[in-house]
PDB file of C-alpha atoms in Angstrom:
ATOM      1  CA  MET A 848     110.849 135.301 130.266  1.00 42.00           C
ATOM      2  CA  ASP A 849     114.175 136.933 131.506  1.00 46.00           C
ATOM      3  CA  ASP A 850     117.481 135.181 130.981  1.00 50.00           C
ATOM      4  CA  ALA A 851     117.342 134.582 134.750  1.00 56.00           C
ATOM      5  CA  ASP A 852     113.812 133.525 134.537  1.00 53.00           C
ATOM      6  CA  ILE A 853     115.129 130.536 131.465  1.00 48.00           C
ATOM      7  CA  LEU A 854     117.878 129.547 133.217  1.00 54.00           C
ATOM      8  CA  LYS A 855     115.603 128.303 136.145  1.00 58.00           C
ATOM      9  CA  HIS A 856     112.917 127.177 134.324  1.00 50.00           C
ATOM     10  CA  TYR A 857     115.684 124.808 132.994  1.00 51.00           C
ATOM     11  CA  LYS A 858     117.371 123.304 135.582  1.00 52.00           C
ATOM     12  CA  LYS A 859     114.204 122.299 137.381  1.00 53.00           C
ATOM     13  CA  TYR A 860     112.620 121.187 134.558  1.00 50.00           C
ATOM     14  CA  GLY A 861     115.427 119.944 132.572  1.00 54.00           C
ATOM     15  CA  ASN A 862     113.405 120.944 128.878  1.00 57.00           C
ATOM     16  CA  THR A 863     113.123 124.633 127.616  1.00 58.00           C
ATOM     17  CA  ASN A 864     111.163 123.117 124.819  1.00 62.00           C
ATOM     18  CA  LEU A 865     107.938 123.636 127.419  1.00 61.00           C
ATOM     19  CA  ILE A 866     108.950 127.392 127.059  1.00 62.00           C
ATOM     20  CA  THR A 867     109.973 127.568 122.647  1.00 75.00           C
ATOM     21  CA  GLU A 868     109.180 130.495 121.191  1.00 81.00           C
ATOM     22  CA  SER A 869     110.532 130.330 116.445  1.00 90.00           C
ATOM     23  CA  GLY A 870     110.598 134.251 116.647  1.00 88.00           C
ATOM     24  CA  LEU A 871     109.154 134.246 113.608  1.00 90.00           C
ATOM     25  CA  GLY A 872     106.586 137.314 112.710  1.00 85.00           C
ATOM     26  CA  CYS A 873     102.756 136.293 112.877  1.00 88.00           C
ATOM     27  CA  ASN A 874     103.097 133.442 115.663  1.00 88.00           C
ATOM     28  CA  ARG A 875     104.532 131.111 113.257  1.00 93.00           C
ATOM     29  CA  GLN A 876     106.068 128.200 115.100  1.00 93.00           C
ATOM     30  CA  ILE A 877     108.467 125.838 114.073  1.00 95.00           C
ATOM     31  CA  TYR A 878     107.992 121.947 114.482  1.00 95.00           C
ATOM     32  CA  ALA A 879     109.928 118.533 114.111  1.00 95.00           C
ATOM     33  CA  ILE A 880     107.700 115.958 113.620  1.00 95.00           C
ATOM     34  CA  GLY A 881     108.526 112.005 113.047  1.00 94.00           C
ATOM     35  CA  ASP A 882     111.235 109.358 113.946  1.00 94.00           C
ATOM     36  CA  SER A 883     112.919 110.061 117.099  1.00 92.00           C
ATOM     37  CA  HIS A 884     115.715 111.891 115.887  1.00 95.00           C
ATOM     38  CA  SER A 885     113.253 114.977 115.622  1.00 94.00           C
ATOM     39  CA  ILE A 886     114.237 114.296 119.697  1.00 90.00           C
ATOM     40  CA  PHE A 887     117.168 116.581 118.971  1.00 94.00           C
ATOM     41  CA  PHE A 888     115.267 119.531 119.372  1.00 92.00           C
ATOM     42  CA  HIS A 889     114.397 118.527 122.357  1.00 87.00           C
ATOM     43  CA  ASN A 890     115.659 121.084 124.741  1.00 85.00           C
ATOM     44  CA  SER A 891     115.442 123.511 121.837  1.00 88.00           C
ATOM     45  CA  MET A 892     114.243 127.374 122.139  1.00 87.00           C
ATOM     46  CA  LYS A 893     113.228 128.347 118.838  1.00 92.00           C
ATOM     47  CA  ILE A 894     111.737 124.516 117.291  1.00 93.00           C
ATOM     48  CA  TYR A 895     109.398 121.853 119.134  1.00 91.00           C
ATOM     49  CA  GLU A 896     109.918 118.133 119.313  1.00 90.00           C
ATOM     50  CA  HIS A 897     106.840 116.101 118.109  1.00 90.00           C
ATOM     51  CA  TRP A 898     108.902 112.944 118.348  1.00 87.00           C
ATOM     52  CA  GLY A 899     105.888 109.310 117.812  1.00 81.00           C
ATOM     53  CA  PHE A 900     106.748 107.629 120.674  1.00 75.00           C
ATOM     54  CA  GLY A 901     105.652 104.552 120.976  1.00 76.00           C
ATOM     55  CA  GLY A 902     103.705 104.524 117.154  1.00 79.00           C
ATOM     56  CA  LYS A 903     101.181 107.237 118.209  1.00 86.00           C
ATOM     57  CA  ILE A 904     102.034 108.666 114.777  1.00 89.00           C
ATOM     58  CA  PRO A 905     103.155 106.907 111.804  1.00 90.00           C
ATOM     59  CA  LEU A 906     107.874 106.233 112.730  1.00 93.00           C
ATOM     60  CA  THR A 907     108.605 104.981 109.492  1.00 95.00           C
ATOM     61  CA  MET A 908     108.307 106.831 105.670  1.00 97.00           C
ATOM     62  CA  PHE A 909     106.333 102.674 105.070  1.00 95.00           C
ATOM     63  CA  THR A 910     103.502 103.495 107.636  1.00 95.00           C
ATOM     64  CA  LEU A 911     103.099 106.959 106.904  1.00 96.00           C
ATOM     65  CA  LEU A 912     101.790 106.566 103.793  1.00 97.00           C
ATOM     66  CA  ALA A 913      99.994 103.539 105.138  1.00 96.00           C
ATOM     67  CA  ASN A 914      98.251 105.030 107.307  1.00 95.00           C
ATOM     68  CA  GLY A 915      98.396 108.927 107.123  1.00 96.00           C
ATOM     69  CA  ILE A 916      98.658 111.874 109.479  1.00 95.00           C
ATOM     70  CA  ASP A 917      96.351 114.212 110.874  1.00 92.00           C
ATOM     71  CA  LEU A 918      98.750 116.789 111.003  1.00 92.00           C
ATOM     72  CA  ILE A 919      96.317 119.679 112.649  1.00 90.00           C
ATOM     73  CA  ASN A 920      96.283 117.207 115.652  1.00 88.00           C
ATOM     74  CA  VAL A 921      99.386 116.067 116.127  1.00 89.00           C
ATOM     75  CA  GLY A 922      99.493 117.700 119.544  1.00 80.00           C
ATOM     76  CA  ASN A 923      96.729 115.869 120.819  1.00 84.00           C
ATOM     77  CA  ILE A 924      97.277 112.562 119.492  1.00 86.00           C
ATOM     78  CA  LEU A 925     101.294 112.529 121.511  1.00 85.00           C
ATOM     79  CA  GLY A 926      99.289 114.975 124.488  1.00 76.00           C
ATOM     80  CA  ASN A 927     102.852 114.986 126.429  1.00 69.00           C
ATOM     81  CA  GLY A 928     103.998 118.052 127.689  1.00 68.00           C
ATOM     82  CA  HIS A 929     105.553 120.126 125.926  1.00 67.00           C
ATOM     83  CA  GLU A 930     104.343 117.785 122.642  1.00 75.00           C
ATOM     84  CA  SER A 931     101.319 118.302 123.172  1.00 72.00           C
ATOM     85  CA  GLY A 932     101.031 121.822 121.051  1.00 82.00           C
ATOM     86  CA  ASN A 933      99.035 121.497 117.913  1.00 88.00           C
ATOM     87  CA  VAL A 934     100.839 123.041 113.700  1.00 93.00           C
ATOM     88  CA  LYS A 935      98.713 125.494 112.958  1.00 94.00           C
ATOM     89  CA  ALA A 936      97.986 126.738 109.723  1.00 94.00           C
ATOM     90  CA  GLY A 937     101.473 129.115 108.424  1.00 94.00           C
ATOM     91  CA  ASP A 938     103.906 126.925 110.759  1.00 95.00           C
ATOM     92  CA  PHE A 939     106.697 125.404 109.215  1.00 96.00           C
ATOM     93  CA  VAL A 940     107.249 121.366 109.676  1.00 97.00           C
ATOM     94  CA  LEU A 941     110.465 119.133 109.553  1.00 98.00           C
ATOM     95  CA  PHE A 942     109.741 115.643 108.863  1.00 98.00           C
ATOM     96  CA  TYR A 943     112.197 113.207 109.889  1.00 98.00           C
ATOM     97  CA  TYR A 944     110.833 110.407 108.133  1.00 97.00           C
ATOM     98  CA  GLY A 945     113.106 106.716 106.922  1.00 97.00           C
ATOM     99  CA  TYR A 946     115.755 106.114 109.055  1.00 97.00           C
ATOM    100  CA  ASN A 947     113.979 103.228 110.031  1.00 95.00           C
ATOM    101  CA  ASP A 948     112.774 102.267 107.144  1.00 96.00           C
ATOM    102  CA  THR A 949     116.883 102.599 106.171  1.00 96.00           C
ATOM    103  CA  GLN A 950     117.668 100.623 108.650  1.00 95.00           C
ATOM    104  CA  LYS A 951     115.318  98.278 109.015  1.00 92.00           C
ATOM    105  CA  ASN A 952     113.166  97.109 106.985  1.00 92.00           C
ATOM    106  CA  ILE A 953     114.520  97.700 103.593  1.00 94.00           C
ATOM    107  CA  LYS A 954     116.592  94.330 103.594  1.00 92.00           C
ATOM    108  CA  GLN A 955     113.688  92.744 105.601  1.00 88.00           C
ATOM    109  CA  TYR A 956     110.815  93.383 102.607  1.00 87.00           C
ATOM    110  CA  ASN A 957     112.652  94.120  99.618  1.00 85.00           C
ATOM    111  CA  SER A 958     116.414  93.487  99.115  1.00 80.00           C
ATOM    112  CA  GLU A 959     115.262  92.049  95.496  1.00 85.00           C
ATOM    113  CA  GLU A 960     115.158  96.322  93.961  1.00 92.00           C
ATOM    114  CA  PRO A 961     115.853  98.331  96.833  1.00 94.00           C
ATOM    115  CA  GLU A 962     116.568 101.125  94.168  1.00 96.00           C
ATOM    116  CA  LYS A 963     113.588 100.908  92.621  1.00 95.00           C
ATOM    117  CA  PHE A 964     111.733 100.235  95.812  1.00 95.00           C
ATOM    118  CA  ILE A 965     113.422 102.965  97.044  1.00 97.00           C
ATOM    119  CA  GLN A 966     113.081 105.689  94.440  1.00 97.00           C
ATOM    120  CA  LYS A 967     108.910 105.102  94.669  1.00 97.00           C
ATOM    121  CA  MET A 968     108.883 104.702  98.271  1.00 97.00           C
ATOM    122  CA  VAL A 969     110.204 108.452  97.872  1.00 98.00           C
ATOM    123  CA  CYS A 970     108.261 110.052  95.352  1.00 98.00           C
ATOM    124  CA  ASP A 971     104.661 109.125  97.313  1.00 98.00           C
ATOM    125  CA  TYR A 972     106.260 110.613 100.505  1.00 98.00           C
ATOM    126  CA  VAL A 973     107.151 114.174  99.256  1.00 98.00           C
ATOM    127  CA  THR A 974     104.084 113.647  96.800  1.00 98.00           C
ATOM    128  CA  TYR A 975     102.083 113.056 100.408  1.00 98.00           C
ATOM    129  CA  ILE A 976     104.088 115.800 102.157  1.00 98.00           C
ATOM    130  CA  HIS A 977     103.687 118.208  99.727  1.00 97.00           C
ATOM    131  CA  THR A 978     100.266 117.480  99.333  1.00 97.00           C
ATOM    132  CA  ILE A 979      98.635 117.217 103.193  1.00 96.00           C
ATOM    133  CA  SER A 980     101.026 120.519 103.541  1.00 96.00           C
ATOM    134  CA  ARG A 981      98.492 122.458 101.179  1.00 96.00           C
ATOM    135  CA  ARG A 982      95.945 121.156 102.507  1.00 95.00           C
ATOM    136  CA  VAL A 983      96.632 122.566 105.987  1.00 95.00           C
ATOM    137  CA  ASN A 984      98.717 125.840 104.856  1.00 96.00           C
ATOM    138  CA  VAL A 985     101.509 124.254 106.503  1.00 96.00           C
ATOM    139  CA  ASN A 986     104.980 124.803 105.139  1.00 96.00           C
ATOM    140  CA  PRO A 987     106.722 121.550 105.270  1.00 97.00           C
ATOM    141  CA  ILE A 988     110.771 120.856 105.031  1.00 97.00           C
ATOM    142  CA  VAL A 989     111.965 117.482 104.517  1.00 98.00           C
ATOM    143  CA  VAL A 990     114.681 115.981 105.991  1.00 98.00           C
ATOM    144  CA  CYS A 991     117.383 113.648 104.792  1.00 98.00           C
ATOM    145  CA  VAL A 992     117.837 110.926 105.888  1.00 98.00           C
ATOM    146  CA  TYR A 993     120.672 109.853 108.877  1.00 98.00           C
ATOM    147  CA  PRO A 994     124.513 108.568 108.903  1.00 98.00           C
ATOM    148  CA  LEU A 995     124.275 104.600 110.247  1.00 97.00           C
ATOM    149  CA  PRO A 996     123.953 104.370 113.673  1.00 96.00           C
ATOM    150  CA  ILE A 997     127.294 103.462 115.096  1.00 95.00           C
ATOM    151  CA  LYS A 998     125.410 101.564 117.905  1.00 89.00           C
ATOM    152  CA  THR A 999     123.647  98.099 116.515  1.00 82.00           C
ATOM    153  CA  THR A1000     122.680  96.516 120.083  1.00 79.00           C
ATOM    154  CA  SER A1001     119.532  96.624 120.543  1.00 72.00           C
ATOM    155  CA  LEU A1002     118.416  99.137 117.682  1.00 79.00           C
ATOM    156  CA  TYR A1003     116.937  95.248 115.216  1.00 87.00           C
ATOM    157  CA  ILE A1004     119.095  96.375 112.345  1.00 93.00           C
ATOM    158  CA  LYS A1005     118.297  94.258 109.739  1.00 93.00           C
ATOM    159  CA  GLY A1006     121.325  94.017 106.496  1.00 93.00           C
ATOM    160  CA  SER A1007     125.092  95.462 106.396  1.00 94.00           C
ATOM    161  CA  ALA A1008     126.697  98.629 107.290  1.00 95.00           C
ATOM    162  CA  GLU A1009     127.315  98.399 103.256  1.00 96.00           C
ATOM    163  CA  GLU A1010     124.070  98.293 102.759  1.00 96.00           C
ATOM    164  CA  ARG A1011     122.526 100.280 105.090  1.00 96.00           C
ATOM    165  CA  THR A1012     124.800 102.607 103.739  1.00 97.00           C
ATOM    166  CA  LEU A1013     123.116 102.282  99.871  1.00 97.00           C
ATOM    167  CA  TYR A1014     119.875 102.668 101.490  1.00 97.00           C
ATOM    168  CA  THR A1015     120.697 105.884 103.090  1.00 98.00           C
ATOM    169  CA  GLN A1016     122.503 106.865  99.741  1.00 98.00           C
ATOM    170  CA  LEU A1017     119.780 106.198  97.335  1.00 98.00           C
ATOM    171  CA  MET A1018     117.411 107.424  99.649  1.00 98.00           C
ATOM    172  CA  ASN A1019     119.323 111.068  99.856  1.00 98.00           C
ATOM    173  CA  LYS A1020     119.431 111.041  96.490  1.00 98.00           C
ATOM    174  CA  TYR A1021     116.014 110.637  95.676  1.00 98.00           C
ATOM    175  CA  LEU A1022     115.026 112.607  98.158  1.00 98.00           C
ATOM    176  CA  LYS A1023     116.971 115.597  96.803  1.00 98.00           C
ATOM    177  CA  ILE A1024     115.407 114.739  93.262  1.00 98.00           C
ATOM    178  CA  GLU A1025     111.655 114.579  94.646  1.00 98.00           C
ATOM    179  CA  THR A1026     111.539 117.841  96.332  1.00 98.00           C
ATOM    180  CA  ASP A1027     113.815 119.895  93.894  1.00 97.00           C
ATOM    181  CA  LYS A1028     110.809 118.626  91.841  1.00 97.00           C
ATOM    182  CA  GLN A1029     107.985 119.285  93.749  1.00 96.00           C
ATOM    183  CA  ASN A1030     109.229 122.439  94.868  1.00 95.00           C
ATOM    184  CA  VAL A1031     109.268 121.174  98.759  1.00 96.00           C
ATOM    185  CA  GLN A1032     111.990 122.878 100.782  1.00 96.00           C
ATOM    186  CA  TYR A1033     114.636 120.224 101.872  1.00 98.00           C
ATOM    187  CA  LEU A1034     117.532 120.064 104.807  1.00 98.00           C
ATOM    188  CA  ASP A1035     120.839 118.493 104.083  1.00 98.00           C
ATOM    189  CA  ILE A1036     122.997 118.473 106.735  1.00 98.00           C
ATOM    190  CA  TYR A1037     123.781 114.821 106.110  1.00 98.00           C
ATOM    191  CA  ASN A1038     127.486 115.889 105.276  1.00 97.00           C
ATOM    192  CA  ILE A1039     127.699 117.813 108.577  1.00 97.00           C
ATOM    193  CA  ILE A1040     127.294 115.294 111.199  1.00 98.00           C
ATOM    194  CA  SER A1041     128.012 112.520 109.238  1.00 97.00           C
ATOM    195  CA  HIS A1042     131.674 110.543 109.687  1.00 97.00           C
ATOM    196  CA  ASN A1043     132.591 108.108 107.261  1.00 96.00           C
ATOM    197  CA  GLY A1044     129.210 106.991 106.415  1.00 96.00           C
ATOM    198  CA  TYR A1045     129.043 107.271 109.540  1.00 97.00           C
ATOM    199  CA  ILE A1046     126.717 109.826 112.801  1.00 97.00           C
ATOM    200  CA  ASN A1047     129.340 111.190 113.779  1.00 97.00           C
ATOM    201  CA  GLU A1048     130.878 110.041 117.407  1.00 96.00           C
ATOM    202  CA  LEU A1049     131.711 114.291 118.720  1.00 96.00           C
ATOM    203  CA  TYR A1050     128.421 114.937 118.281  1.00 96.00           C
ATOM    204  CA  SER A1051     125.967 112.155 119.592  1.00 95.00           C
ATOM    205  CA  ASP A1052     126.001 110.743 123.194  1.00 91.00           C
ATOM    206  CA  ASP A1053     124.198 107.208 122.981  1.00 92.00           C
ATOM    207  CA  LEU A1054     125.994 106.479 119.390  1.00 93.00           C
ATOM    208  CA  ILE A1055     122.544 106.588 117.173  1.00 94.00           C
ATOM    209  CA  HIS A1056     121.453 109.955 117.369  1.00 94.00           C
ATOM    210  CA  LEU A1057     122.549 113.657 117.905  1.00 95.00           C
ATOM    211  CA  ASP A1058     123.218 114.903 120.996  1.00 93.00           C
ATOM    212  CA  TYR A1059     119.942 117.234 121.953  1.00 89.00           C
ATOM    213  CA  THR A1060     122.567 119.340 124.778  1.00 87.00           C
ATOM    214  CA  ASN A1061     124.727 119.936 122.258  1.00 91.00           C
ATOM    215  CA  LEU A1062     123.982 123.789 122.034  1.00 89.00           C
ATOM    216  CA  SER A1063     126.556 124.732 119.483  1.00 93.00           C
ATOM    217  CA  LEU A1064     125.771 121.869 117.432  1.00 95.00           C
ATOM    218  CA  ARG A1065     122.296 123.859 118.093  1.00 93.00           C
ATOM    219  CA  ASN A1066     122.900 126.497 116.615  1.00 93.00           C
ATOM    220  CA  LEU A1067     124.570 125.363 114.206  1.00 96.00           C
ATOM    221  CA  ILE A1068     121.477 123.358 112.531  1.00 97.00           C
ATOM    222  CA  GLU A1069     119.108 126.349 113.432  1.00 96.00           C
ATOM    223  CA  GLY A1070     121.366 127.611 111.528  1.00 97.00           C
ATOM    224  CA  GLU A1071     120.786 125.760 108.377  1.00 97.00           C
ATOM    225  CA  ILE A1072     117.105 125.213 109.109  1.00 97.00           C
ATOM    226  CA  TYR A1073     115.696 129.080 109.835  1.00 96.00           C
ATOM    227  CA  LYS A1074     118.994 129.970 106.148  1.00 96.00           C
ATOM    228  CA  LEU A1075     115.844 128.302 104.690  1.00 95.00           C
ATOM    229  CA  ILE A1076     112.993 129.362 105.236  1.00 94.00           C
ATOM    230  CA  TYR A1077     114.173 132.938 104.932  1.00 92.00           C
ATOM    231  CA  GLU A1078     115.166 132.132 101.552  1.00 86.00           C
ATOM    232  CA  LEU A1079     112.065 130.623 101.027  1.00 77.00           C
ATOM    233  CA  TYR A1080     109.911 133.658 103.258  1.00 72.00           C
ATOM    234  CA  PRO A1081     112.746 136.768 103.354  1.00 66.00           C
ATOM    235  CA  ILE A1082     109.485 138.686 104.622  1.00 56.00           C
ATOM    236  CA  THR A1083     109.189 136.463 107.682  1.00 49.00           C
TER     237      THR A1083
END
Protein backbone atom coordinates (compact mmCIF):
# COMPACT_ATOMS: atom_id res chain seq x y z
CA MET A 1 0.00 0.00 0.00
CA ASP A 2 1.15 3.53 -0.72
CA ASP A 3 0.56 6.45 1.68
CA ALA A 4 -2.82 7.31 0.19
CA ASP A 5 -4.05 3.71 0.52
CA ILE A 6 -2.82 3.52 4.11
CA LEU A 7 -4.60 6.77 5.00
CA LYS A 8 -7.80 5.55 3.34
CA HIS A 9 -7.56 2.26 5.22
CA TYR A 10 -6.95 4.02 8.53
CA LYS A 11 -9.89 6.40 8.10
CA LYS A 12 -12.16 3.46 7.32
CA TYR A 13 -10.98 0.95 9.92
CA GLY A 14 -9.15 3.05 12.50
CA ASN A 15 -6.52 0.36 13.01
CA THR A 16 -3.41 0.27 10.87
CA ASN A 17 -2.28 -2.80 12.84
CA LEU A 18 -4.20 -4.79 10.23
CA ILE A 19 -1.49 -4.01 7.70
CA THR A 20 1.52 -4.17 10.00
CA GLU A 21 4.96 -5.09 8.67
CA SER A 22 8.10 -4.97 10.80
CA GLY A 23 10.50 -4.31 7.92
CA LEU A 24 12.93 -6.86 9.35
CA GLY A 25 14.57 -9.43 7.12
CA CYS A 26 13.32 -12.97 6.46
CA ASN A 27 9.70 -11.94 7.13
CA ARG A 28 10.35 -11.73 10.86
CA GLN A 29 7.56 -9.89 12.69
CA ILE A 30 7.24 -8.32 16.15
CA TYR A 31 4.41 -9.13 18.56
CA ALA A 32 3.43 -7.49 21.85
CA ILE A 33 1.74 -10.11 24.02
CA GLY A 34 0.23 -9.97 27.49
CA ASP A 35 -1.68 -7.47 29.60
CA SER A 36 -3.55 -4.37 28.46
CA HIS A 37 -0.40 -2.28 28.07
CA SER A 38 0.21 -4.19 24.84
CA ILE A 39 -2.74 -2.17 23.46
CA PHE A 40 -0.26 0.64 22.83
CA PHE A 41 0.61 -1.05 19.52
CA HIS A 42 -3.03 -1.15 18.36
CA ASN A 43 -2.30 1.35 15.58
CA SER A 44 1.31 0.40 14.98
CA MET A 45 2.52 -0.16 11.45
CA LYS A 46 5.46 -2.23 12.73
CA ILE A 47 4.39 -4.23 15.79
CA TYR A 48 1.37 -6.49 16.26
CA GLU A 49 -0.72 -6.01 19.41
CA HIS A 50 -1.88 -9.28 21.02
CA TRP A 51 -3.69 -8.29 24.21
CA GLY A 52 -5.17 -11.20 26.15
CA PHE A 53 -8.59 -9.57 26.57
CA GLY A 54 -11.04 -11.68 28.55
CA GLY A 55 -8.31 -13.91 29.91
CA LYS A 56 -7.94 -15.90 26.68
CA ILE A 57 -4.23 -15.89 27.47
CA PRO A 58 -2.66 -15.13 30.87
CA LEU A 59 -2.79 -11.49 31.97
CA THR A 60 -0.55 -11.68 35.04
CA MET A 61 2.92 -13.00 35.67
CA PHE A 62 1.47 -15.34 38.28
CA THR A 63 -1.11 -16.90 35.94
CA LEU A 64 1.41 -17.15 33.12
CA LEU A 65 3.62 -19.26 35.38
CA ALA A 66 0.66 -21.27 36.65
CA ASN A 67 -1.01 -21.97 33.30
CA GLY A 68 1.65 -21.38 30.65
CA ILE A 69 1.02 -20.03 27.17
CA ASP A 70 0.79 -21.69 23.74
CA LEU A 71 3.03 -19.09 22.13
CA ILE A 72 2.87 -20.34 18.55
CA ASN A 73 -0.94 -20.49 18.59
CA VAL A 74 -1.65 -17.19 20.35
CA GLY A 75 -3.29 -15.75 17.22
CA ASN A 76 -5.65 -18.72 16.93
CA ILE A 77 -6.52 -18.43 20.62
CA LEU A 78 -7.26 -14.69 20.45
CA GLY A 79 -8.85 -14.87 17.00
CA ASN A 80 -9.78 -11.19 16.91
CA GLY A 81 -9.10 -9.56 13.53
CA HIS A 82 -5.65 -8.03 13.75
CA GLU A 83 -4.89 -10.35 16.70
CA SER A 84 -5.40 -13.50 14.65
CA GLY A 85 -1.81 -13.70 13.39
CA ASN A 86 0.35 -16.43 14.87
CA VAL A 87 3.90 -16.04 16.11
CA LYS A 88 6.35 -18.12 14.07
CA ALA A 89 9.97 -19.17 14.40
CA GLY A 90 12.32 -16.22 14.03
CA ASP A 91 9.82 -13.60 15.20
CA PHE A 92 10.36 -11.18 18.10
CA VAL A 93 7.98 -11.21 21.06
CA LEU A 94 7.54 -8.42 23.61
CA PHE A 95 6.23 -9.86 26.88
CA TYR A 96 4.00 -7.52 28.89
CA TYR A 97 3.58 -9.06 32.34
CA GLY A 98 3.80 -7.91 35.95
CA TYR A 99 1.60 -4.79 36.00
CA ASN A 100 -1.54 -6.46 37.31
CA ASP A 101 0.52 -8.36 39.84
CA THR A 102 1.94 -5.12 41.29
CA GLN A 103 -1.34 -3.20 41.23
CA LYS A 104 -3.59 -5.92 42.65
CA ASN A 105 -2.28 -9.31 43.62
CA ILE A 106 0.92 -8.86 45.61
CA LYS A 107 -0.77 -6.78 48.32
CA GLN A 108 -3.69 -9.18 48.51
CA TYR A 109 -1.76 -12.45 48.60
CA ASN A 110 1.89 -11.77 49.46
CA SER A 111 2.15 -8.54 51.43
CA GLU A 112 4.10 -10.07 54.33
CA GLU A 113 7.28 -10.76 52.34
CA PRO A 114 6.81 -8.96 49.02
CA GLU A 115 10.48 -8.76 48.01
CA LYS A 116 11.08 -12.47 48.59
CA PHE A 117 7.95 -13.33 46.60
CA ILE A 118 8.74 -10.91 43.76
CA GLN A 119 12.35 -12.05 43.46
CA LYS A 120 11.33 -15.70 43.07
CA MET A 121 8.42 -14.96 40.74
CA VAL A 122 10.55 -12.78 38.45
CA CYS A 123 13.31 -15.40 38.35
CA ASP A 124 10.77 -18.09 37.43
CA TYR A 125 9.13 -15.76 34.87
CA VAL A 126 12.34 -14.90 33.00
CA THR A 127 13.38 -18.56 33.10
CA TYR A 128 10.02 -19.56 31.64
CA ILE A 129 10.18 -16.92 28.90
CA HIS A 130 13.71 -17.99 28.04
CA THR A 131 12.73 -21.67 27.94
CA ILE A 132 9.60 -21.39 25.80
CA SER A 133 11.27 -18.94 23.43
CA ARG A 134 14.14 -21.33 22.79
CA ARG A 135 11.69 -24.21 22.39
CA VAL A 136 9.82 -22.51 19.52
CA ASN A 137 12.81 -20.46 18.26
CA VAL A 138 11.50 -16.94 18.83
CA ASN A 139 13.41 -13.93 20.15
CA PRO A 140 12.02 -12.69 23.50
CA ILE A 141 12.07 -9.13 24.78
CA VAL A 142 10.91 -8.73 28.39
CA VAL A 143 9.29 -5.35 29.04
CA CYS A 144 9.59 -3.40 32.29
CA VAL A 145 6.57 -3.01 34.57
CA TYR A 146 4.89 0.32 33.88
CA PRO A 147 4.35 3.12 36.44
CA LEU A 148 1.27 3.45 38.63
CA PRO A 149 -2.01 4.59 37.06
CA ILE A 150 -3.28 8.06 37.91
CA LYS A 151 -6.87 6.83 37.66
CA THR A 152 -7.64 3.98 40.05
CA THR A 153 -11.44 3.72 39.98
CA SER A 154 -12.81 0.42 38.61
CA LEU A 155 -9.31 -1.13 38.55
CA TYR A 156 -9.67 -3.20 41.74
CA ILE A 157 -6.42 -1.73 43.04
CA LYS A 158 -4.98 -3.35 46.16
CA GLY A 159 -2.47 -1.50 48.32
CA SER A 160 -1.42 2.08 48.85
CA ALA A 161 0.47 4.09 46.25
CA GLU A 162 3.62 3.70 48.34
CA GLU A 163 3.24 -0.08 48.49
CA ARG A 164 2.54 -0.42 44.78
CA THR A 165 5.47 1.85 43.94
CA LEU A 166 7.71 -0.43 46.01
CA TYR A 167 6.35 -3.53 44.23
CA THR A 168 6.97 -1.92 40.84
CA GLN A 169 10.52 -0.91 41.78
CA LEU A 170 11.25 -4.42 43.02
CA MET A 171 9.78 -5.98 39.89
CA ASN A 172 11.93 -3.86 37.61
CA LYS A 173 15.01 -4.34 39.76
CA TYR A 174 14.77 -8.11 39.53
CA LEU A 175 13.69 -8.09 35.89
CA LYS A 176 16.93 -6.29 35.06
CA ILE A 177 18.98 -8.70 37.18
CA GLU A 178 17.37 -11.84 35.76
CA THR A 179 17.35 -10.77 32.11
CA ASP A 180 21.05 -9.88 32.38
CA LYS A 181 21.77 -13.20 34.06
CA GLN A 182 19.81 -15.25 31.52
CA ASN A 183 20.84 -13.21 28.47
CA VAL A 184 17.30 -12.11 27.59
CA GLN A 185 16.65 -8.69 26.04
CA TYR A 186 15.04 -6.18 28.43
CA LEU A 187 13.09 -3.13 27.31
CA ASP A 188 13.31 -0.55 30.09
CA ILE A 189 11.31 2.55 29.20
CA TYR A 190 10.10 3.26 32.73
CA ASN A 191 11.91 6.60 33.01
CA ILE A 192 10.60 7.70 29.62
CA ILE A 193 6.93 7.18 30.49
CA SER A 194 6.81 7.95 34.22
CA HIS A 195 6.38 11.13 36.23
CA ASN A 196 6.95 10.88 39.98
CA GLY A 197 6.17 7.16 39.89
CA TYR A 198 2.93 7.52 37.90
CA ILE A 199 2.17 7.16 34.22
CA ASN A 200 3.03 10.48 32.61
CA GLU A 201 -0.24 12.34 32.08
CA LEU A 202 1.16 13.87 28.89
CA TYR A 203 1.38 10.38 27.36
CA SER A 204 -1.93 8.91 28.54
CA ASP A 205 -5.49 9.66 27.48
CA ASP A 206 -7.15 7.38 30.05
CA LEU A 207 -4.62 8.02 32.88
CA ILE A 208 -3.81 4.29 32.95
CA HIS A 209 -2.30 3.28 29.60
CA LEU A 210 -0.08 4.99 27.08
CA ASP A 211 -2.07 6.71 24.35
CA TYR A 212 -1.88 4.51 21.26
CA THR A 213 -2.88 7.45 19.03
CA ASN A 214 0.22 9.43 20.09
CA LEU A 215 2.41 8.99 17.01
CA SER A 216 5.49 10.75 18.35
CA LEU A 217 5.45 8.61 21.51
CA ARG A 218 4.98 5.46 19.46
CA ASN A 219 7.90 6.41 17.22
CA LEU A 220 10.02 6.97 20.32
CA ILE A 221 9.18 3.64 21.93
CA GLU A 222 9.38 1.70 18.69
CA GLY A 223 12.79 3.29 18.19
CA GLU A 224 13.90 1.86 21.55
CA ILE A 225 12.60 -1.57 20.55
CA TYR A 226 14.36 -1.55 17.19
CA LYS A 227 17.54 -0.35 18.87
CA LEU A 228 17.46 -3.48 21.06
CA ILE A 229 16.81 -5.70 18.08
CA TYR A 230 19.59 -4.22 15.96
CA GLU A 231 22.09 -4.28 18.82
CA LEU A 232 21.58 -7.98 19.30
CA TYR A 233 20.81 -8.91 15.71
CA PRO A 234 22.73 -6.41 13.51
CA ILE A 235 22.07 -8.42 10.34
CA THR A 236 18.25 -8.13 10.52
